[in-house]
Amino acid sequence: MNKKIGYLIAFAIAVAAPFIGYPVFLSKLLCFALFACAFNLLIGFTGLLSFGHAAFFGAAGYVAGNALKNWGLPFELGLLAGVVAGALIGLVMGALAIRRQGIYFSMITLALAQMVYFGALRAGEFTGGEDGLQGVPRGRFLGVLDLGNDTNLYFVVLGICVLAFALILRTVHSPFGQVLKAIKENEPRAISLGYDVDKYKLLAFVLSAALAGLAGATKTVVLGFETLTDVHWTMSGLVILMTLVGGMGTLAGPMLGAIIIVMLENKLGDWGTLLANVTGIEWFNTIGEAVNMVVGLIFIICVLLFRRGIIGEFIALAGKKKPV
């Protein structure tokens, strides 16, 4: 019951948010929250650490952008094209990497993702090269609702993210999700029980890639462009950071981690200016140039004090308070 109340409160805040904040920035937050949740499905519930999720996120953005701008597809089919692209790349990468474990699995995903990055860099006619794919139109939702209106776009993105989160929730609590948890906890025992572990891990990998593709495609529509930043290895590192800060293996943790990291990246300079005006300390005006240092400091604090992530620590603390 407590979880349901928490979800309802979060949904109510999300519905009210565009009337208080900037809808485009809030839509971007939702996209990264979905991206982090997609990654968490793989690492938090299956125990597979991928260093290549930027490939799905960025490639889906390029495919969706071209579908809307150059192929003339409507909004829904553009997003679907991005999801299919993410899933197909995930299928190929997963089939190559899934039989390896630990750091070997992670390194293979990183190497394959870097191949996607260099492919995007070379395929200038499709991706725009270093200039990126610009001028992606938003179109209309179901041919009726004008997505050129930022508020309309926000609520469509919110609906997409809520449905995707519901799918993740259903997956985690399904028999399939229980097998994934068993694989994470004790893979040899899952094999001894007769489960085809490689098949389950590949399905989880493809599902995670498809959801990451949905996040990337939606982000491209929101911002109207796609760049090489989204397929670079640093984006894979960023989503790992979001998940660890919020709480790996929790449902709400990655969303919180994404909100914290994206807010810091985009608003730290504004907060520094505000602090400089309030305190009179000129140094705060330069804090926006030290985003990576601040993010790194937060990561160190989480490693030292919140080893399970912010949400994970709260859940552990609440569990200790319950009577035995």
Tab-separated table of C-alpha atoms in Angstrom, residues 5-315:
chain	number	residue	atom	x	y	z
A	5	ILE	CA	0.681	5.793	-2.333
A	6	GLY	CA	4.242	6.755	-3.241
A	7	TYR	CA	3.600	6.139	-6.933
A	8	LEU	CA	0.378	8.174	-6.792
A	9	ILE	CA	2.180	11.091	-5.113
A	10	ALA	CA	4.968	10.950	-7.699
A	11	PHE	CA	2.406	10.873	-10.520
A	12	ALA	CA	0.517	13.835	-9.039
A	13	ILE	CA	3.767	15.827	-8.823
A	14	ALA	CA	4.582	14.907	-12.424
A	15	VAL	CA	1.145	16.077	-13.619
A	16	ALA	CA	1.498	19.423	-11.829
A	17	ALA	CA	5.160	19.955	-12.805
A	18	PRO	CA	4.724	21.572	-16.278
A	19	PHE	CA	2.576	24.332	-14.779
A	20	ILE	CA	5.463	25.252	-12.476
A	21	GLY	CA	8.618	24.413	-14.441
A	22	TYR	CA	9.803	24.417	-18.061
A	23	PRO	CA	8.001	21.569	-19.923
A	24	VAL	CA	10.861	20.797	-22.351
A	25	PHE	CA	13.392	20.387	-19.540
A	26	LEU	CA	10.922	18.269	-17.572
A	27	SER	CA	10.358	16.096	-20.648
A	28	LYS	CA	14.122	15.634	-20.904
A	29	LEU	CA	14.168	14.552	-17.241
A	30	LEU	CA	11.504	11.938	-17.969
A	31	CYS	CA	13.490	10.569	-20.919
A	32	PHE	CA	16.618	10.105	-18.818
A	33	ALA	CA	14.564	8.605	-15.987
A	34	LEU	CA	13.238	6.016	-18.451
A	35	PHE	CA	16.763	5.407	-19.740
A	36	ALA	CA	18.017	4.743	-16.206
A	37	CYS	CA	15.083	2.422	-15.461
A	38	ALA	CA	15.802	0.475	-18.658
A	39	PHE	CA	19.444	0.066	-17.658
A	40	ASN	CA	18.458	-0.925	-14.122
A	41	LEU	CA	16.319	-3.751	-15.494
A	42	LEU	CA	19.542	-5.307	-16.745
A	43	ILE	CA	22.004	-4.579	-13.937
A	44	GLY	CA	19.648	-4.333	-10.957
A	45	PHE	CA	17.485	-7.376	-11.648
A	46	THR	CA	19.646	-9.565	-13.902
A	47	GLY	CA	23.108	-8.705	-12.627
A	48	LEU	CA	24.577	-7.785	-16.039
A	49	LEU	CA	26.732	-4.657	-16.145
A	50	SER	CA	26.574	-3.200	-19.650
A	51	PHE	CA	28.952	-0.440	-20.731
A	52	GLY	CA	27.172	-0.124	-24.066
A	53	HIS	CA	23.705	1.255	-23.413
A	54	ALA	CA	24.585	4.512	-25.144
A	55	ALA	CA	24.482	2.557	-28.418
A	56	PHE	CA	20.770	1.797	-28.017
A	57	PHE	CA	19.934	5.247	-26.674
A	58	GLY	CA	21.730	7.167	-29.418
A	59	ALA	CA	21.072	4.878	-32.376
A	60	ALA	CA	17.337	4.888	-31.654
A	61	GLY	CA	17.475	8.693	-31.561
A	62	TYR	CA	19.069	8.813	-35.002
A	63	VAL	CA	16.584	6.339	-36.476
A	64	ALA	CA	13.579	8.139	-34.985
A	65	GLY	CA	14.941	11.524	-36.101
A	66	ASN	CA	15.377	10.344	-39.696
A	67	ALA	CA	11.990	8.629	-39.637
A	68	LEU	CA	10.295	11.900	-38.686
A	69	LYS	CA	12.428	14.316	-40.698
A	70	ASN	CA	13.415	12.457	-43.860
A	71	TRP	CA	11.080	9.488	-44.170
A	72	GLY	CA	7.877	11.381	-43.393
A	73	LEU	CA	6.606	8.946	-40.780
A	74	PRO	CA	4.158	10.110	-38.091
A	75	PHE	CA	5.189	10.537	-34.466
A	76	GLU	CA	4.080	7.088	-33.307
A	77	LEU	CA	5.827	5.202	-36.120
A	78	GLY	CA	8.956	7.305	-35.642
A	79	LEU	CA	9.190	6.226	-32.001
A	80	LEU	CA	8.425	2.635	-32.969
A	81	ALA	CA	11.265	2.710	-35.515
A	82	GLY	CA	13.607	3.879	-32.755
A	83	VAL	CA	12.465	1.108	-30.406
A	84	VAL	CA	12.941	-1.531	-33.114
A	85	ALA	CA	16.421	-0.165	-33.870
A	86	GLY	CA	17.385	-0.342	-30.205
A	87	ALA	CA	16.015	-3.876	-29.876
A	88	LEU	CA	17.808	-5.130	-33.011
A	89	ILE	CA	21.147	-3.663	-31.949
A	90	GLY	CA	20.545	-5.133	-28.490
A	91	LEU	CA	19.844	-8.538	-30.043
A	92	VAL	CA	23.124	-8.497	-31.990
A	93	MET	CA	25.195	-7.164	-29.082
A	94	GLY	CA	23.537	-9.494	-26.612
A	95	ALA	CA	24.047	-12.561	-28.796
A	96	LEU	CA	27.764	-11.755	-28.997
A	97	ALA	CA	28.279	-10.800	-25.347
A	98	ILE	CA	25.840	-12.880	-23.332
A	99	ARG	CA	27.997	-16.007	-23.070
A	100	ARG	CA	30.682	-14.064	-21.244
A	101	GLN	CA	30.469	-13.048	-17.607
A	102	GLY	CA	31.709	-10.280	-15.342
A	103	ILE	CA	34.192	-7.784	-16.711
A	104	TYR	CA	34.477	-9.707	-19.996
A	105	PHE	CA	30.784	-9.157	-20.692
A	106	SER	CA	31.122	-5.459	-19.831
A	107	MET	CA	34.165	-4.961	-22.065
A	108	ILE	CA	32.497	-6.658	-25.031
A	109	THR	CA	29.458	-4.379	-24.716
A	110	LEU	CA	31.760	-1.348	-24.518
A	111	ALA	CA	33.702	-2.401	-27.608
A	112	LEU	CA	30.545	-3.051	-29.625
A	113	ALA	CA	29.026	0.255	-28.503
A	114	GLN	CA	32.159	2.096	-29.628
A	115	MET	CA	31.733	0.484	-33.044
A	116	VAL	CA	28.253	2.009	-33.170
A	117	TYR	CA	29.737	5.377	-32.178
A	118	PHE	CA	32.353	5.316	-34.943
A	119	GLY	CA	29.703	4.145	-37.398
A	120	ALA	CA	27.562	7.153	-36.467
A	121	LEU	CA	30.572	9.423	-36.867
A	122	ARG	CA	31.278	8.113	-40.368
A	123	ALA	CA	27.674	7.916	-41.594
A	124	GLY	CA	27.363	11.675	-42.000
A	125	GLU	CA	24.455	11.550	-44.445
A	126	PHE	CA	22.357	9.651	-41.920
A	127	THR	CA	23.566	11.142	-38.628
A	128	GLY	CA	24.871	14.568	-39.636
A	129	GLY	CA	28.321	13.593	-38.381
A	130	GLU	CA	29.811	15.995	-35.855
A	131	ASP	CA	27.044	18.530	-36.574
A	132	GLY	CA	24.357	16.091	-35.521
A	133	LEU	CA	20.877	15.538	-36.903
A	134	GLN	CA	19.100	18.885	-36.664
A	135	GLY	CA	15.545	20.112	-37.151
A	136	VAL	CA	13.631	16.979	-36.181
A	137	PRO	CA	9.899	17.800	-36.303
A	138	ARG	CA	7.592	16.783	-33.473
A	139	GLY	CA	4.511	16.169	-35.556
A	140	ARG	CA	1.127	15.341	-34.036
A	141	PHE	CA	0.123	12.674	-31.573
A	142	LEU	CA	-2.435	10.329	-33.190
A	143	GLY	CA	-2.684	12.912	-35.969
A	144	VAL	CA	-4.654	15.276	-33.710
A	145	LEU	CA	-2.689	16.686	-30.758
A	146	ASP	CA	-0.115	19.301	-31.802
A	147	LEU	CA	3.206	18.390	-30.191
A	148	GLY	CA	4.640	21.770	-31.127
A	149	ASN	CA	3.006	22.895	-27.897
A	150	ASP	CA	5.511	22.131	-25.128
A	151	THR	CA	2.851	21.266	-22.552
A	152	ASN	CA	1.113	18.840	-24.921
A	153	LEU	CA	4.452	17.219	-25.635
A	154	TYR	CA	5.224	16.874	-21.919
A	155	PHE	CA	2.015	15.003	-21.162
A	156	VAL	CA	2.541	12.654	-24.122
A	157	VAL	CA	6.090	11.945	-22.903
A	158	LEU	CA	4.745	11.433	-19.374
A	159	GLY	CA	2.218	8.922	-20.693
A	160	ILE	CA	4.941	7.054	-22.594
A	161	CYS	CA	7.176	6.908	-19.521
A	162	VAL	CA	4.342	5.769	-17.231
A	163	LEU	CA	3.438	2.931	-19.626
A	164	ALA	CA	7.102	1.940	-19.949
A	165	PHE	CA	7.526	1.973	-16.166
A	166	ALA	CA	4.385	-0.155	-15.814
A	167	LEU	CA	5.912	-2.638	-18.260
A	168	ILE	CA	9.129	-2.770	-16.202
A	169	LEU	CA	7.109	-3.199	-13.007
A	170	ARG	CA	5.084	-6.014	-14.539
A	171	THR	CA	8.235	-7.681	-15.879
A	172	VAL	CA	10.028	-7.568	-12.533
A	173	HIS	CA	7.079	-9.111	-10.683
A	174	SER	CA	6.326	-11.741	-13.331
A	175	PRO	CA	7.640	-15.341	-13.335
A	176	PHE	CA	10.147	-14.166	-15.968
A	177	GLY	CA	11.359	-11.459	-13.579
A	178	GLN	CA	11.712	-13.968	-10.751
A	179	VAL	CA	13.961	-16.101	-12.945
A	180	LEU	CA	16.080	-13.027	-13.708
A	181	LYS	CA	16.465	-12.388	-9.978
A	182	ALA	CA	17.446	-16.019	-9.467
A	183	ILE	CA	20.103	-15.689	-12.165
A	184	LYS	CA	21.472	-12.595	-10.480
A	185	GLU	CA	21.577	-14.217	-7.039
A	186	ASN	CA	22.899	-17.644	-7.993
A	187	GLU	CA	23.330	-18.452	-11.687
A	188	PRO	CA	24.689	-22.018	-11.206
A	189	ARG	CA	21.642	-22.907	-9.114
A	190	ALA	CA	19.302	-21.479	-11.782
A	191	ILE	CA	21.065	-23.684	-14.345
A	192	SER	CA	20.714	-26.712	-12.071
A	193	LEU	CA	16.963	-26.082	-11.869
A	194	GLY	CA	16.751	-26.456	-15.644
A	195	TYR	CA	16.493	-22.837	-16.780
A	196	ASP	CA	18.112	-21.812	-20.060
A	197	VAL	CA	20.067	-18.976	-18.461
A	198	ASP	CA	21.511	-17.602	-21.689
A	199	LYS	CA	18.049	-17.301	-23.227
A	200	TYR	CA	16.693	-15.417	-20.222
A	201	LYS	CA	19.679	-13.073	-20.122
A	202	LEU	CA	19.379	-12.372	-23.848
A	203	LEU	CA	15.657	-11.596	-23.519
A	204	ALA	CA	16.401	-9.234	-20.631
A	205	PHE	CA	19.165	-7.589	-22.652
A	206	VAL	CA	16.902	-7.033	-25.675
A	207	LEU	CA	14.046	-5.693	-23.529
A	208	SER	CA	16.414	-3.299	-21.766
A	209	ALA	CA	17.822	-2.177	-25.142
A	210	ALA	CA	14.328	-1.611	-26.554
A	211	LEU	CA	13.308	0.547	-23.581
A	212	ALA	CA	16.582	2.468	-23.790
A	213	GLY	CA	15.787	2.991	-27.480
A	214	LEU	CA	12.356	4.331	-26.566
A	215	ALA	CA	13.996	6.816	-24.201
A	216	GLY	CA	16.485	7.917	-26.858
A	217	ALA	CA	13.860	8.272	-29.577
A	218	THR	CA	11.604	10.294	-27.286
A	219	LYS	CA	14.486	12.566	-26.271
A	220	THR	CA	15.232	13.299	-29.929
A	221	VAL	CA	11.645	14.397	-30.482
A	222	VAL	CA	11.664	16.518	-27.329
A	223	LEU	CA	14.863	18.405	-28.154
A	224	GLY	CA	14.515	18.366	-31.941
A	225	PHE	CA	18.037	17.087	-32.593
A	226	GLU	CA	20.378	14.145	-32.053
A	227	THR	CA	24.160	14.329	-31.598
A	228	LEU	CA	27.145	12.036	-31.144
A	229	THR	CA	27.056	12.701	-27.403
A	230	ASP	CA	24.236	10.179	-27.023
A	231	VAL	CA	26.215	7.319	-28.590
A	232	HIS	CA	29.510	8.109	-26.863
A	233	TRP	CA	30.779	5.850	-24.054
A	234	THR	CA	30.381	8.700	-21.567
A	235	MET	CA	26.600	8.387	-21.916
A	236	SER	CA	26.869	4.748	-20.853
A	237	GLY	CA	28.892	5.875	-17.847
A	238	LEU	CA	26.319	8.543	-17.045
A	239	VAL	CA	23.416	6.094	-16.903
A	240	ILE	CA	25.475	3.795	-14.657
A	241	LEU	CA	26.071	6.754	-12.344
A	242	MET	CA	22.353	7.626	-12.293
A	243	THR	CA	21.456	4.067	-11.337
A	244	LEU	CA	24.085	3.739	-8.618
A	245	VAL	CA	23.265	7.117	-7.050
A	246	GLY	CA	19.528	6.444	-6.969
A	247	GLY	CA	19.677	2.799	-5.961
A	248	MET	CA	20.480	-0.202	-8.134
A	249	GLY	CA	17.887	-2.945	-7.972
A	250	THR	CA	15.108	-0.616	-6.812
A	251	LEU	CA	12.278	0.576	-9.028
A	252	ALA	CA	12.259	4.253	-8.057
A	253	GLY	CA	16.004	4.663	-7.439
A	254	PRO	CA	17.143	5.090	-11.070
A	255	MET	CA	14.478	7.758	-11.633
A	256	LEU	CA	15.691	9.731	-8.630
A	257	GLY	CA	19.304	9.301	-9.713
A	258	ALA	CA	18.482	10.550	-13.227
A	259	ILE	CA	16.689	13.599	-11.838
A	260	ILE	CA	19.620	14.454	-9.550
A	261	ILE	CA	22.320	14.088	-12.224
A	262	VAL	CA	20.414	15.887	-15.010
A	263	MET	CA	19.407	18.695	-12.650
A	264	LEU	CA	23.042	19.154	-11.644
A	265	GLU	CA	24.223	19.196	-15.239
A	266	ASN	CA	21.654	21.769	-16.320
A	267	LYS	CA	20.973	23.886	-13.242
A	268	LEU	CA	24.219	23.964	-11.266
A	269	GLY	CA	25.317	27.222	-12.904
A	270	ASP	CA	21.990	28.900	-12.043
A	271	TRP	CA	22.221	27.697	-8.449
A	272	GLY	CA	25.777	29.011	-8.249
A	273	THR	CA	24.684	32.441	-9.437
A	274	LEU	CA	21.880	32.463	-6.877
A	275	LEU	CA	24.302	31.521	-4.086
A	276	ALA	CA	26.738	34.222	-5.226
A	277	ASN	CA	23.995	36.836	-5.068
A	278	VAL	CA	22.815	35.684	-1.633
A	279	THR	CA	26.199	35.185	0.021
A	280	GLY	CA	28.270	37.727	-1.875
A	281	ILE	CA	30.935	35.062	-2.542
A	282	GLU	CA	32.050	35.508	-6.153
A	283	TRP	CA	33.441	31.969	-6.387
A	284	PHE	CA	29.926	30.502	-6.613
A	285	ASN	CA	29.570	32.084	-10.080
A	286	THR	CA	32.165	29.630	-11.405
A	287	ILE	CA	30.664	26.483	-9.898
A	288	GLY	CA	28.733	25.784	-13.104
A	289	GLU	CA	32.077	25.096	-14.827
A	290	ALA	CA	32.827	22.335	-12.304
A	291	VAL	CA	29.811	20.091	-12.967
A	292	ASN	CA	31.914	16.945	-13.334
A	293	MET	CA	33.693	17.669	-10.061
A	294	VAL	CA	30.394	18.120	-8.205
A	295	VAL	CA	28.889	14.980	-9.756
A	296	GLY	CA	32.042	13.050	-8.847
A	297	LEU	CA	31.820	14.338	-5.287
A	298	ILE	CA	28.215	13.162	-5.031
A	299	PHE	CA	29.251	9.751	-6.355
A	300	ILE	CA	32.003	9.491	-3.727
A	301	ILE	CA	29.539	10.439	-0.979
A	302	CYS	CA	27.079	7.802	-2.189
A	303	VAL	CA	29.802	5.140	-2.292
A	304	LEU	CA	30.898	5.984	1.250
A	305	LEU	CA	27.531	6.666	2.893
A	306	PHE	CA	24.835	5.249	0.588
A	307	ARG	CA	26.292	2.007	-0.754
A	308	ARG	CA	22.852	0.805	-1.823
A	309	GLY	CA	22.018	4.169	-3.385
A	310	ILE	CA	19.705	6.783	-1.886
A	311	ILE	CA	16.454	4.818	-2.272
A	312	GLY	CA	18.176	1.541	-1.422
A	313	GLU	CA	19.415	2.917	1.895
A	314	PHE	CA	15.969	4.245	2.792
A	315	ILE	CA	14.412	0.853	2.032
